[in-house]
XYZ file of C-alpha atoms in Angstrom:
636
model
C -5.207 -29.630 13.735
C -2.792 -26.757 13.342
C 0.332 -27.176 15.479
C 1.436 -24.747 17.741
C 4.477 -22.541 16.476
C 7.378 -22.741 19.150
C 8.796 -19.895 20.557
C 12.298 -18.277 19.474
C 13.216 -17.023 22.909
C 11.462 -18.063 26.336
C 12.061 -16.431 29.442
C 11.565 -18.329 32.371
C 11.260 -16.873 35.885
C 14.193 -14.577 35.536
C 15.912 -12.885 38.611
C 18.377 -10.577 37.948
C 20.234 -8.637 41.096
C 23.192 -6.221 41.348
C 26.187 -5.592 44.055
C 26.184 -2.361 44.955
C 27.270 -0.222 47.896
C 25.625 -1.004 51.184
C 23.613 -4.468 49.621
C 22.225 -6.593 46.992
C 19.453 -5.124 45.092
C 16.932 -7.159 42.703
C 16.428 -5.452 39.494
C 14.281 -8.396 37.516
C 11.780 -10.647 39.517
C 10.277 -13.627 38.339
C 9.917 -12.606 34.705
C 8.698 -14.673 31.891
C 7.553 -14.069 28.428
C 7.847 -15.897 25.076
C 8.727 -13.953 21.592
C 7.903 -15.864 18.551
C 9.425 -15.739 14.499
C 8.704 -13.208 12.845
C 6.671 -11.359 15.864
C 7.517 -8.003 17.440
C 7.169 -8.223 21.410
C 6.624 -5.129 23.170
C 8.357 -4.753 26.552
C 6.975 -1.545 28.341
C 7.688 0.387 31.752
C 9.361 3.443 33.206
C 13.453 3.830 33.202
C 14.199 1.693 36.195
C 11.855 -1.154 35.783
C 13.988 -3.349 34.291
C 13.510 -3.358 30.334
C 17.408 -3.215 29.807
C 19.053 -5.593 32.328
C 16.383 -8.227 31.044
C 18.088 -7.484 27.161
C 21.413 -7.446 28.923
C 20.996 -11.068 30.344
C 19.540 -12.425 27.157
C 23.056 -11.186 25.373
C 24.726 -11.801 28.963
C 26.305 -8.496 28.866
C 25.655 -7.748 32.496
C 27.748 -5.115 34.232
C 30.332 -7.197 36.420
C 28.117 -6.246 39.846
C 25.041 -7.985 37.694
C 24.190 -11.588 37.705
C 21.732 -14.250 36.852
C 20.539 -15.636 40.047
C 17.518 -18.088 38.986
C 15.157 -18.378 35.983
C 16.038 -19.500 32.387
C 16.589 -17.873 28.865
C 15.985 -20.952 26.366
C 16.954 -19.675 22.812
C 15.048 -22.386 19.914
C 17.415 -21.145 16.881
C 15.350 -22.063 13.607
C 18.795 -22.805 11.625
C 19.448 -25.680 14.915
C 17.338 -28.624 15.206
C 18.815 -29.623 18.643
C 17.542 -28.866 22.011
C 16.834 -25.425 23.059
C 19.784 -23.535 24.599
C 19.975 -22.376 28.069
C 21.651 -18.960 27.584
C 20.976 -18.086 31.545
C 23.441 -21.382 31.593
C 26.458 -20.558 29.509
C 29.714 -19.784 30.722
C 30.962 -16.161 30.171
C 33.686 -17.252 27.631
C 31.907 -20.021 26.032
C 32.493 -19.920 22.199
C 28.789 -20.965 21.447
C 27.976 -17.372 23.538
C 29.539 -15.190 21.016
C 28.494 -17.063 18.070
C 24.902 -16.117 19.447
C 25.843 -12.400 20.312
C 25.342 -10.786 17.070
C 24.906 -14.060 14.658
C 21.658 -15.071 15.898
C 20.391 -12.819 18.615
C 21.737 -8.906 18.106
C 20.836 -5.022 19.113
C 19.544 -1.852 18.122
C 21.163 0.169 21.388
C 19.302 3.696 22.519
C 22.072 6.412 21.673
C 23.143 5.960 17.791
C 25.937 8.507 19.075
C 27.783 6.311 21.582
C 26.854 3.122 19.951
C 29.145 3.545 17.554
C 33.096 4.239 17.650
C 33.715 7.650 16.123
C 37.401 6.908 15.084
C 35.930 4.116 12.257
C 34.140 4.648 9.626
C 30.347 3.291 9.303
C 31.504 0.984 6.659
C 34.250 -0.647 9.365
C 31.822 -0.784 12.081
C 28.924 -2.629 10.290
C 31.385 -4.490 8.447
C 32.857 -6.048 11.251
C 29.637 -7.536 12.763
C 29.746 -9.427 9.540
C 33.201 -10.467 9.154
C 32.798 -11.770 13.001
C 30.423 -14.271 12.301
C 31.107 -15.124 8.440
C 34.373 -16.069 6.381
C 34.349 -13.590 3.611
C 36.811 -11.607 1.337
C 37.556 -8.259 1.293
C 35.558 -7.414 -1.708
C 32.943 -9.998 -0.629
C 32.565 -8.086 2.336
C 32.679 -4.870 1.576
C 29.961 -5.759 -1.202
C 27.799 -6.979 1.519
C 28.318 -4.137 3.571
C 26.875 -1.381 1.082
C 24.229 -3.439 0.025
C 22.512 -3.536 3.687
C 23.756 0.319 4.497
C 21.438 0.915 0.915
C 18.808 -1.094 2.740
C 18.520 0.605 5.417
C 17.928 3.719 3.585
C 21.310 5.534 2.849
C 20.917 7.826 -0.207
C 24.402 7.024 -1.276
C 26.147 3.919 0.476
C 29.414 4.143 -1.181
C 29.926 7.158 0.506
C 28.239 6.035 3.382
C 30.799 3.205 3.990
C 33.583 5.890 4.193
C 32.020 8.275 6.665
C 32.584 8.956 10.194
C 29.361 8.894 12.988
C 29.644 12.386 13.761
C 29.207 13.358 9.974
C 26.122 11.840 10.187
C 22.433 12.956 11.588
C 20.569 11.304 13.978
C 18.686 9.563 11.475
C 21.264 8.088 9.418
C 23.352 7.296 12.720
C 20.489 5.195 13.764
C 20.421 3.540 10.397
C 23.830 2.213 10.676
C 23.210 0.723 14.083
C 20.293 -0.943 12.439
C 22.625 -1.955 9.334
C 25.143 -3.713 12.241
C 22.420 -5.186 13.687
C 20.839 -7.126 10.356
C 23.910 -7.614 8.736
C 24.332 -11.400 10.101
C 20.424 -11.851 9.275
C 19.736 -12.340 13.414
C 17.316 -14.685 13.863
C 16.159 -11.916 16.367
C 16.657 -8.202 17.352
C 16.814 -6.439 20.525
C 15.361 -2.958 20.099
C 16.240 -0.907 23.267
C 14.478 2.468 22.708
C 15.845 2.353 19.355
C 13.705 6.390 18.627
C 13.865 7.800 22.050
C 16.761 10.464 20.981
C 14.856 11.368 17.391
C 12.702 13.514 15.858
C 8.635 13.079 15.412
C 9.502 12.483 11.829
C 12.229 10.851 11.835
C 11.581 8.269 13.958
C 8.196 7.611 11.894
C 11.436 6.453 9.219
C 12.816 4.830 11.504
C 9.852 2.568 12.662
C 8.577 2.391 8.946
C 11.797 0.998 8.357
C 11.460 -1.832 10.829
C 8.557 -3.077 9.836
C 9.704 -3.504 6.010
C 13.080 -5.332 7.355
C 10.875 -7.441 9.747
C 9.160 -9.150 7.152
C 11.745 -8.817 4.632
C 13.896 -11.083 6.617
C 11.300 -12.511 8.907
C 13.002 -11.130 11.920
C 11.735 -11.512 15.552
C 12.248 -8.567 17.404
C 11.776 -7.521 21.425
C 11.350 -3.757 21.078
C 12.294 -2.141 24.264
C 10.758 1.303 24.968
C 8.255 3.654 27.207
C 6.294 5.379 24.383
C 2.766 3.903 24.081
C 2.572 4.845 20.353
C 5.082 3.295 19.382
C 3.909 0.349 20.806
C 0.570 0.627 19.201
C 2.631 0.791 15.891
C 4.925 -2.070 16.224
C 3.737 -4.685 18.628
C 2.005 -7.870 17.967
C 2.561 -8.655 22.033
C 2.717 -6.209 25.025
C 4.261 -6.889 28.408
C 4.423 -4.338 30.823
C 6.970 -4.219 33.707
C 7.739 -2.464 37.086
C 10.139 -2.563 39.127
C 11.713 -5.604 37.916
C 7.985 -7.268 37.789
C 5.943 -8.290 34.957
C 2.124 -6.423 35.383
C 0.326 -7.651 32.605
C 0.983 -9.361 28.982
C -0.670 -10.265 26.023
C -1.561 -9.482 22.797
C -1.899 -5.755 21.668
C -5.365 -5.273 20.961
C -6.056 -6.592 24.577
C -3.774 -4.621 26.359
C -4.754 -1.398 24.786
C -8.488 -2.370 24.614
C -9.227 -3.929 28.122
C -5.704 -2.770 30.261
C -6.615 -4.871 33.871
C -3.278 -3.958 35.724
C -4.004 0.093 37.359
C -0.410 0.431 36.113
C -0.822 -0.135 32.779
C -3.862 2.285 32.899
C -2.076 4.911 34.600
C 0.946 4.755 32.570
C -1.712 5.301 29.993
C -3.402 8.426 31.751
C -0.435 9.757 31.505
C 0.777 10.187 28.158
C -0.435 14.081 26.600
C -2.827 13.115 23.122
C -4.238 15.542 21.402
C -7.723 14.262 22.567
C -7.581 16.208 25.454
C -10.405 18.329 26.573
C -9.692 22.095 27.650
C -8.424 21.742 31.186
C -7.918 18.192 31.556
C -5.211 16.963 33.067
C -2.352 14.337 32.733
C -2.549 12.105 35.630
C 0.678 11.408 37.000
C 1.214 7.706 38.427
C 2.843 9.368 41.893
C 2.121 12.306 43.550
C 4.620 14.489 43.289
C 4.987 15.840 46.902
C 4.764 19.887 45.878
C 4.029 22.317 48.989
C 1.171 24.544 47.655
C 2.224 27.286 50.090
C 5.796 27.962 48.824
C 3.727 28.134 45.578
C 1.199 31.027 47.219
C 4.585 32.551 48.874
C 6.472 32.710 45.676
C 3.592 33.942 43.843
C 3.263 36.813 46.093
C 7.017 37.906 45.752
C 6.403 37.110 41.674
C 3.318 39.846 41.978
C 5.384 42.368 44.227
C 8.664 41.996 41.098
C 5.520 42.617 38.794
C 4.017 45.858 40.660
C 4.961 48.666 39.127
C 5.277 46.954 35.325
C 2.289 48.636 33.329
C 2.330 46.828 30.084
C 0.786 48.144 26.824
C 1.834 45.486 24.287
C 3.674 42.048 23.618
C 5.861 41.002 26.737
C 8.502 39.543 24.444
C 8.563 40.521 20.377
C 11.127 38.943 18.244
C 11.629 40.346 14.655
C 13.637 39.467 11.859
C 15.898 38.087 13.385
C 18.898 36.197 11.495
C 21.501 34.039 12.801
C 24.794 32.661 10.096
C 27.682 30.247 11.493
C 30.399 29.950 9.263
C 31.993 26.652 8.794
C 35.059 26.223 8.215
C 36.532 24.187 5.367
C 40.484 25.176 5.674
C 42.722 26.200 8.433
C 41.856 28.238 11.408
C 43.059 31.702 8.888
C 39.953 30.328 6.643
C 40.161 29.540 3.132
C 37.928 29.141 -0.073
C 36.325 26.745 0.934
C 34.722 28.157 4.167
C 30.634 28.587 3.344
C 27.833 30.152 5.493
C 24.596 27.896 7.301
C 21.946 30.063 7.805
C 20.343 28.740 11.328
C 17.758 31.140 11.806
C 16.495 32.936 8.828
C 14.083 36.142 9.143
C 11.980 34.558 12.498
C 9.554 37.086 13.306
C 6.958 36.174 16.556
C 5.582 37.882 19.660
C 4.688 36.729 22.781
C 1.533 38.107 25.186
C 1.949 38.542 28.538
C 1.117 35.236 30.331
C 0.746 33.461 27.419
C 2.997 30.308 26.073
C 4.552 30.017 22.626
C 5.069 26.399 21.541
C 8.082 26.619 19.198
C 8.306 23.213 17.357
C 10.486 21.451 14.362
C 12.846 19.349 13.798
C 16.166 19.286 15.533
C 18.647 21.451 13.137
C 15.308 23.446 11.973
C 16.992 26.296 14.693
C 14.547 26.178 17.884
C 17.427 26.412 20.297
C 19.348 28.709 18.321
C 16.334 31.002 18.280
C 16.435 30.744 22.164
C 20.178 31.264 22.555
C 19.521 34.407 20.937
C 16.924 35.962 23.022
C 19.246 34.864 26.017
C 22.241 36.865 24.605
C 24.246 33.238 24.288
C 24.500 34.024 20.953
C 24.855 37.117 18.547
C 22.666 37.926 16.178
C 23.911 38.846 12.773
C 20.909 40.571 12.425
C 17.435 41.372 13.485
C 16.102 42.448 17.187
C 14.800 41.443 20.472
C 12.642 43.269 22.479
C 11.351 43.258 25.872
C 8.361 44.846 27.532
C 8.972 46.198 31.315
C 8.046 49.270 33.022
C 9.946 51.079 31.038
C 8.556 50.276 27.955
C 10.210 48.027 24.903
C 13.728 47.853 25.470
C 16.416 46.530 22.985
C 17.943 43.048 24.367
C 20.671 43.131 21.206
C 21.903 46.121 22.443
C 21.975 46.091 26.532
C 25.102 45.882 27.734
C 26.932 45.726 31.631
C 24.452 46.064 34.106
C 21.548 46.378 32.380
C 22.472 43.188 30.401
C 22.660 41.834 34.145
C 19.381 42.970 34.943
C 17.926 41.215 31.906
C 19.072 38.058 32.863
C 17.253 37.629 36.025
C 14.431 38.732 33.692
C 14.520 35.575 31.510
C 15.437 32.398 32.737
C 16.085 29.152 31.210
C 15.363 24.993 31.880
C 17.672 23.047 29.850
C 16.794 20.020 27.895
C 19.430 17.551 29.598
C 18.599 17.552 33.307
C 22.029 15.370 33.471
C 24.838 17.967 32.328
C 22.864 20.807 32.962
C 23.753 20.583 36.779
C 27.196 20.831 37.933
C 28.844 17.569 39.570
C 30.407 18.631 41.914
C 27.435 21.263 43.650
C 25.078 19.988 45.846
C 21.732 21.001 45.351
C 21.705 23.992 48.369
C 24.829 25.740 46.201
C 23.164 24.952 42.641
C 20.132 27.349 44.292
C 22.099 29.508 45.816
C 24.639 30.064 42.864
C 22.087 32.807 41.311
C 20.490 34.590 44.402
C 24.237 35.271 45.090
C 25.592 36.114 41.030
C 22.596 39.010 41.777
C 23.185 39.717 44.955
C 19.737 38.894 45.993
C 19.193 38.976 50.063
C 21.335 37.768 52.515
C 22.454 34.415 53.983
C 19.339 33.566 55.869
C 16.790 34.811 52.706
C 18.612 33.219 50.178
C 18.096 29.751 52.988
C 14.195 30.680 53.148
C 14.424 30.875 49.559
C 16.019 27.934 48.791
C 13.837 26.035 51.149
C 10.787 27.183 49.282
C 11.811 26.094 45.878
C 12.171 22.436 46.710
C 9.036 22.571 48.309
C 7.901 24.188 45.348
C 9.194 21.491 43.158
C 7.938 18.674 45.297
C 11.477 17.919 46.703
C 12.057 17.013 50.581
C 14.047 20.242 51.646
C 16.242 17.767 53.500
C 17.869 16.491 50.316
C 19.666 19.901 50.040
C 23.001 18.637 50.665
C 22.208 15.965 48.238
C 24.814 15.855 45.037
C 23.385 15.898 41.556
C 24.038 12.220 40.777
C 22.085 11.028 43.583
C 18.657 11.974 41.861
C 16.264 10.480 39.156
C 16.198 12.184 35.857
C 12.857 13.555 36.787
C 14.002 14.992 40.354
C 17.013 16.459 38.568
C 14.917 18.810 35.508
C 12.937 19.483 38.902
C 15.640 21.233 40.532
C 16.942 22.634 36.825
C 13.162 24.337 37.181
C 13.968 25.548 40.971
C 16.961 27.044 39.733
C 15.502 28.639 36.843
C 12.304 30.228 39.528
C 15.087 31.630 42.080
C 15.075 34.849 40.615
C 11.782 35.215 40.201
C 12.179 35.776 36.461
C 9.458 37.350 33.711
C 9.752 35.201 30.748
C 10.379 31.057 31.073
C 12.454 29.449 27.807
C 11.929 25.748 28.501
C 14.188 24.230 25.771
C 12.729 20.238 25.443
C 12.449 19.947 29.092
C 11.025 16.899 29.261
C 12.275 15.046 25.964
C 14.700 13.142 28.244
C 12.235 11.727 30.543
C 9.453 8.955 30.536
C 5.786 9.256 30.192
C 5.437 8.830 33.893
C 7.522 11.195 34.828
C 6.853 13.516 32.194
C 3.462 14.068 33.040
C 4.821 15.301 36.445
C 6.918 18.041 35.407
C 4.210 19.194 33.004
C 1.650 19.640 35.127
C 3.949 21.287 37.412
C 4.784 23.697 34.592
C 1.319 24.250 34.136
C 0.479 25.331 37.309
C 3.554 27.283 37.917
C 2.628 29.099 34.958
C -1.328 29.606 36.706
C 0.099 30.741 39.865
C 3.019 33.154 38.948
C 1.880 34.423 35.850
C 4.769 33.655 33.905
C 5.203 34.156 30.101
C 7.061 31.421 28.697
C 8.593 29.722 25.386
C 8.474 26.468 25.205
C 10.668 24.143 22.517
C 9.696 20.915 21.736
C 9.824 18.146 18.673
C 7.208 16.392 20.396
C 3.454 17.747 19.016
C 1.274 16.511 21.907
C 3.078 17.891 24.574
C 3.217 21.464 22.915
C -0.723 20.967 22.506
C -0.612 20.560 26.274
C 1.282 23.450 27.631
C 0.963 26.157 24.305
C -1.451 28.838 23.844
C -0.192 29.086 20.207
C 2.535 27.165 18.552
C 4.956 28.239 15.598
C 6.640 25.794 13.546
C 10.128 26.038 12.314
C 11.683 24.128 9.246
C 15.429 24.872 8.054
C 15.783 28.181 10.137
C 12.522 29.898 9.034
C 9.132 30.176 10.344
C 6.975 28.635 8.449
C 3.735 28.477 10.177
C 2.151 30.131 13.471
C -1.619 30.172 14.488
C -3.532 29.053 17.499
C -3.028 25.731 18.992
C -7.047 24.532 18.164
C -6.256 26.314 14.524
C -2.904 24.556 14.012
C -4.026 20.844 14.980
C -7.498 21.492 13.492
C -6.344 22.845 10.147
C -3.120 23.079 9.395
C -2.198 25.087 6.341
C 1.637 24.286 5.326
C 2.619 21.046 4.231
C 5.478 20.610 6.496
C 2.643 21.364 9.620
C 0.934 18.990 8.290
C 3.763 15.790 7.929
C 5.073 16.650 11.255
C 0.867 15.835 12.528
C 1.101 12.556 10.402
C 4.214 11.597 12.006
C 3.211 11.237 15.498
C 2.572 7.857 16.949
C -0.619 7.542 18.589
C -1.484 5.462 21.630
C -4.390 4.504 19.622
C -5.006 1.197 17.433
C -7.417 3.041 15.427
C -5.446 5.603 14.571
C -2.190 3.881 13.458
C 0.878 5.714 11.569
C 0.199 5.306 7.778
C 4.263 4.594 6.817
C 3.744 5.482 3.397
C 2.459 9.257 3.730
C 5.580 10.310 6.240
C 8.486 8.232 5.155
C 10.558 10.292 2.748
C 11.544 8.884 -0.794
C 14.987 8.674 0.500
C 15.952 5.466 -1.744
C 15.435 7.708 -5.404
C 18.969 8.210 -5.411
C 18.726 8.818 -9.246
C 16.152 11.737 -8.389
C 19.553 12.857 -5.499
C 17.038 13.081 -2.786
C 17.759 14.482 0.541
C 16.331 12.505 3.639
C 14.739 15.459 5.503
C 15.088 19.237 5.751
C 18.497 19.484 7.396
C 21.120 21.662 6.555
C 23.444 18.769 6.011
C 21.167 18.213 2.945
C 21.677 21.849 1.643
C 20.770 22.598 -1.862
C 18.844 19.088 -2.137
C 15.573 18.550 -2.829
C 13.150 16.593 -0.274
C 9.884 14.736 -1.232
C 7.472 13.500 0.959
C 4.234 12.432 0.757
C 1.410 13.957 3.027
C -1.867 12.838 1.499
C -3.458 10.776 -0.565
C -2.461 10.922 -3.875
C -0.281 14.203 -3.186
C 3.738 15.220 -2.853
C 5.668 17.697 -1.552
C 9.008 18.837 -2.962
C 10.958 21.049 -1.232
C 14.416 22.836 -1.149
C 16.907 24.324 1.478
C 14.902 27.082 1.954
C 12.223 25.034 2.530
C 10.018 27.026 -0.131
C 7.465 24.548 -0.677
C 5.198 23.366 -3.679
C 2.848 20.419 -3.886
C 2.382 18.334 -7.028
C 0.170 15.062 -8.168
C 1.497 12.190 -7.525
C-alpha cells in the first residue's frame, strides 16, 4: 500500500484582518488548502479576494495594520525531519523566520519593475538572496549568480550581472525576479501574478520557463493569479477564493470539467475566447448598474453632433506614417554616438465609419506611438493623418490653433492605467467637468445635467460625484476615464489597453459597456491591445504590428481563421486558453533565446536591434527574423 505523500505547506483555517479607519475588516476567512513537492497549486479570484494577504502571511510580511488572528500555516521542510513548523506562530524577529523567507519558502512578486531596486545591478540583487542564506566567496558567488541568470534564459549573463532594471525589458526583468527567487533552491515558490504586466508572448516564456525549473529542481509552487489560462497551463490543483473565502478546490481537470461553485462558473463566463459565437456576450459576475436612458439621451445629442456630416469615404485614414526618436548616447549637445529607433515605420490603415480597428503587438512593436500620433501628442517625422467630417478629409498633421482645438473634441482617448490617468487631487464632478469647460461647452447647469448623465451612463451612482479618485476600484476608475473621454461627445474612440489592468470579472464589464456604447452612439473607434481574445471581441478587423511596421491586417474571422504572417501566427500560439484540451505547446512559442553562439535576440524589440530572432511556429518549421522584422521561414 502506497503511502500518502505529506504536504509541504498546509493552511489551516486562516483569518487574516486589517486596522483601518473607522474598523476592523476581515480580508481571509477560514481558509485552508494543502500544496504538495513538486506540485503547482493554483489560487484563483478577483483583486480583492484575498490571493495576496494569504502569500503575505505565509512569508509574514503583513502590512503593520495586518495580522494573523486564528488558523495555522504548518511548513513540512523536506531538508528537516522534525515536526512541522507553525509559521502563523513565529515571532516577527525570530531568526528561524528569515532563514525560511527566501531559503526555503520565496517569491515571484507581480511588477518586475518595482520588485527590484533600480540603483543595483541585477547581478547584486539576485546575488544577495544567495549570499543571505549561504556562506560563499566572492568568486563563489558571483559564479553562482551567472549560472542561474543563464538559467533563466539571459542571452548573455555576464553582462546581465552588470546591468541595471530599467535597461532591461519586461521579459528579462521578470527573469531576474525569477533568478532571486531560485537562487537558494526554495523548497517552494510563491508566484503572485508573476505575467499579469507582459506580453501574450512573452509571458508564454515566461510560463514555459516555470515549468522546466519546476521539475528541474522539483520546486513546489502556489501560483497566484486571475487568468483562467494560465491556470489551465500550470496547475495540478485549483482553489478559488472570494472575498477572503475559499469557493471550491481540487484538482484541475475537476474544476475546469465539472465547476459546482456559480462563482467559479461565472468567473468562467466571463473571460472573452475566441469560441465565441457572433453576438454572444461576456457575462459579467455583477450587474453593472448603467442607466439605459442617459445612454438614449446621449445618443440623441451624439446624432444631432453627427447631422450635418455627409461622409463619402474612410472616417479616419492613416498613411505612411513614420515616427524616429533619437537617443541620445553623449551630452545633452549630442555626440557620435547618438543613433535613431524607428517606432513606427511606414503604417498605412483606414478606418470605416462605425467600425473598430483592433491594433495588436507586442509592447515596443509602436501601438501607442501610432495613437499618440493621430492625437497630435506626438510629431510625425513623416507621413499623414486624415479625418473625414463635413467638410471633407482634412489634414490632422497640419491643423493648427483652433481648428487643432476643434479636432480634439473630435477624438478622444481612454488610457490604459485607470490609476494615473486621473488626477489626485480632482474629484470626480471636476475630472467631468474639466473638458465641457477647456471647450466651453454649455453653462453651469448643462455641464451638471451632463455630468449627471455620464455616471449614469457608466453605471456609477451620480451621488459619488464628490468622490476623490482613490476612493474607487480599478474597474470604477477606467469607468469614469470612459465618462470623461464621452463628455464631448467625440467622433473617433482610441482605447489604448483599457482593460489590461483589470481582472476577468471586471473586464468583462467595461467591455460590454464598450460594446454597447459603440451600438448606441455610433462611434468609430481604435482599439490597442496585446491581448488576442479581447480584440476578437470588440474588433471588426484587427492589424498587427511587429517592430514599428504593419505587418498584417484582414478581417477578424480571416485573421484568427487563417492567418498568413508568421508573427500573426506565434502571437495565436501564444495565448493561454481556458481550455485543458487546448493547452500552450511551450516548444512552438518559446524563442531559442539560450543559442547564445547563434547571438540570438529574445523577441522583436528594439532593444534587440540588428539581432536576429528565431522562433518556432509549427511543426517542424522556424522563423528567423531581423529588426525590420522582414521575415523568412526555413526547415527545421
Amino acid at each position: 500500500m502506497a503511502l500518502t505523500q505529506r504536504a509541504l505547506l498546509e493552511v489551516n483555517n486562516l483569518q487574516v484582518s486589517f486596522d483601518i479607519q473607522g474598523g476592523r475588516v476581515e480580508a481571509v476567512k477560514d481558509a485552508s488548502f494543502s500544496v504538495y513537492p513538486g506540485k503547482v497549486l493554483a489560487l484563483v479570484g478577483e483583486s480583492g479576494s484575498g490571493k495576496s494577504v494569504i502569500a503575505q502571511s505565509i512569508l509574514r510580511i503583513l502590512p503593520r495594520n495586518g495580522s494573523i488572528d486564528g488558523g495555522s500555516i504548518l511548513f513540512n521542510d523536506p531538508s528537516d525531519e522534525n515536526e512541522p513548523i507553525d509559521i502563523a506562530k513565529l515571532d516577527d524577529r525570530d531568526p528561524l523566520l528569515y532563514e525560511l523567507r527566501g531559503g526555503r519558502i520565496s517569491m515571484v512578486f507581480q511588477e518586475p519593475m518595482t520588485a527590484l531596486s533600480p540603483l543595483h545591478t541585477i547581478g547584486n540583487q539576485v546575488e544577495e538572496a544567495l549570499t543571505l542564506h549561504h556562506k560563499k566567496s566572492a568568486s563563489e558567488a558571483r559564479s553562482d549568480t551567472e549560472e542561474i541568470l543563464k538559467l533563466v534564459g539571459f542571452p548573455n549573463p555576464e553582462q546581465g550581472y552588470e546591468m541595471y532594471s530599467f535597461e532591461l525589458s519586461g521579459g528579462l526583468r521578470q527573469r531576474a525576479v525569477i533568478a532571486m527567487a531560485l537562487i537558494c533552491n526554495p523548497a517552494m515558490v510563491i508566484a503572485d501574478e508573476p505575467t499579469t504586466a507582459l506580453d501574450v508572448t512573452v509571458q508564454a516564456q515566461i510560463l514555459g520557463l516555470m515549468k522546466e525549473l519546476q521539475k528541474k529542481f522539483n520546486t513546489a509552487i502556489l501560483l497566484i493569479t486571475h487568468d483562467l489560462g494560465v491556470v489551465a497551463n500550470m496547475a495540478d490543483d485549483v482553489v478559488v477564493i472570494y472575498h477572503g473565502k475559499i469557493m471550491e478546490s481540487g484538482p484541475i481537470d475537476v474544476i475546469y470539467n465539472r465547476p459546482q461553485h456559480p462563482y467559479l462558473k461565472a468567473l468562467m463566463a466571463a473571460v472573452p475566447h475566441f469560441d465565441m459565437k457572433p453576438g454572444e456576450r461576456l457575462v459579467s459576475l455583477r450587474d453593472m448598474g448603467k442607466d439605459n436612458s442617459a445612454i438614449h439621451n446621449l445618443a440623441h445629442k451624439f446624432r444631432a453632433s453627427a447631422a450635418d456630416e455627409k461622409m463619402d469615404g474612410p472616417h479616419l485614414k492613416v498613411e505612411n506614417l513614420h515616427k524616429e526618436f533619437m537617443i541620445r548616447k553623449g551630452t545633452w549637445f549630442g555626440s557620435q554616438n547618438d543613433r535613431k529607433v524607428v517606432a513606427v515605420d511606414d503604417v498605412s490603415f483606414e478606418i470605416k465609419k462605425g467600425e473598430c480597428l483592433g491594433l495588436v503587438g507586442e509592447s515596443g512593436s509602436g501601438k501607442t506611438t501610432v495613437s499618440k500620433l493621430i492625437m497630435r501628442a506626438l510629431s510625425a517625422t513623416s507621413g499623414s493623418v486624415s479625418l473625414n467630417g463635413s467638410g471633407g478629409m482634412v489634414d490632422v498633421l497640419a491643423l493648427q490653433g483652433d481648428e487643432l482645438m476643434a479636432f480634439r473634441r473630435k477624438v478622444q482617448m481612454i488610457f490604459q492605467d485607470p490609476f494615473s490617468s486621473l488626477n489626485p487631487r480632482m474629484t470626480v464632478q471636476n475630472i467631468l467637468r474639466e473638458p465641457l469647460a477647456i471647450h466651453d461647452v454649455g453653462n453651469n447647469a448643462d455641464q451638471q445635467k451632463d455630468i449627471v448623465d455620464l455616471m449614469s451612463l457608466v453605471g456609477l451612482d451620480p451621488r459619488f460625484l464628490n468622490r476623490y479618485p482613490h476612493s474607487f476600484s480599478g474597474g470604477q476608475r477606467q469607468r469614469i476615464g470612459i465618462a470623461r473621454a464621452l463628455a464631448l461627445h467625440p467622433d473617433i474612440m482610441i482605447c489604448d489597453e483599457p482593460v489590461s489592468a483589470l481582472d476577468v470579472s471586471v473586464q468583462a464589464q467595461v467591455l460590454n459597456l464598450l460594446n454597447d456604447l459603440r451600438t448606441e452612439l455610433g462611434l468609430t473607434s481604435l482599439f490597442i491591445s496585446h491581448n488576442l481574445a479581447v480584440v476578437n471581441y470588440v474588433a471588426d478587423r484587427i492589424a498587427v504590428m511587429c517592430q514599428g511596421k504593419l505587418v498584417e491586417l484582414a478581417s477578424r474571422e480571416q485573421l484568427f481563421e487563417n492567418p498568413s504572417h508568421p508573427y500573426t501566427k506565434t502571437l495565436l500560439a501564444s495565448v493561454p486558453y481556458p481550455d485543458l484540451d487546448r493547452l500552450l505547446d511551450f516548444e512552438k512559442v518559446t524563442f531559442a533565446s539560450s543559442m547564445e553562439t547563434d547571438n540570438w535576440g529574445l523577441a522583436f524589440r528594439p532593444s534587440d536591434a540588428g539581432k536576429l530572432v528565431r522562433m518556432r511556429v509549427d511543426e517542424g518549421h522556424f522563423v528567423l527574423a531581423n529588426e525590420n522584422c522582414d521575415v523568412r521561414e526555413l526547415s527545421a
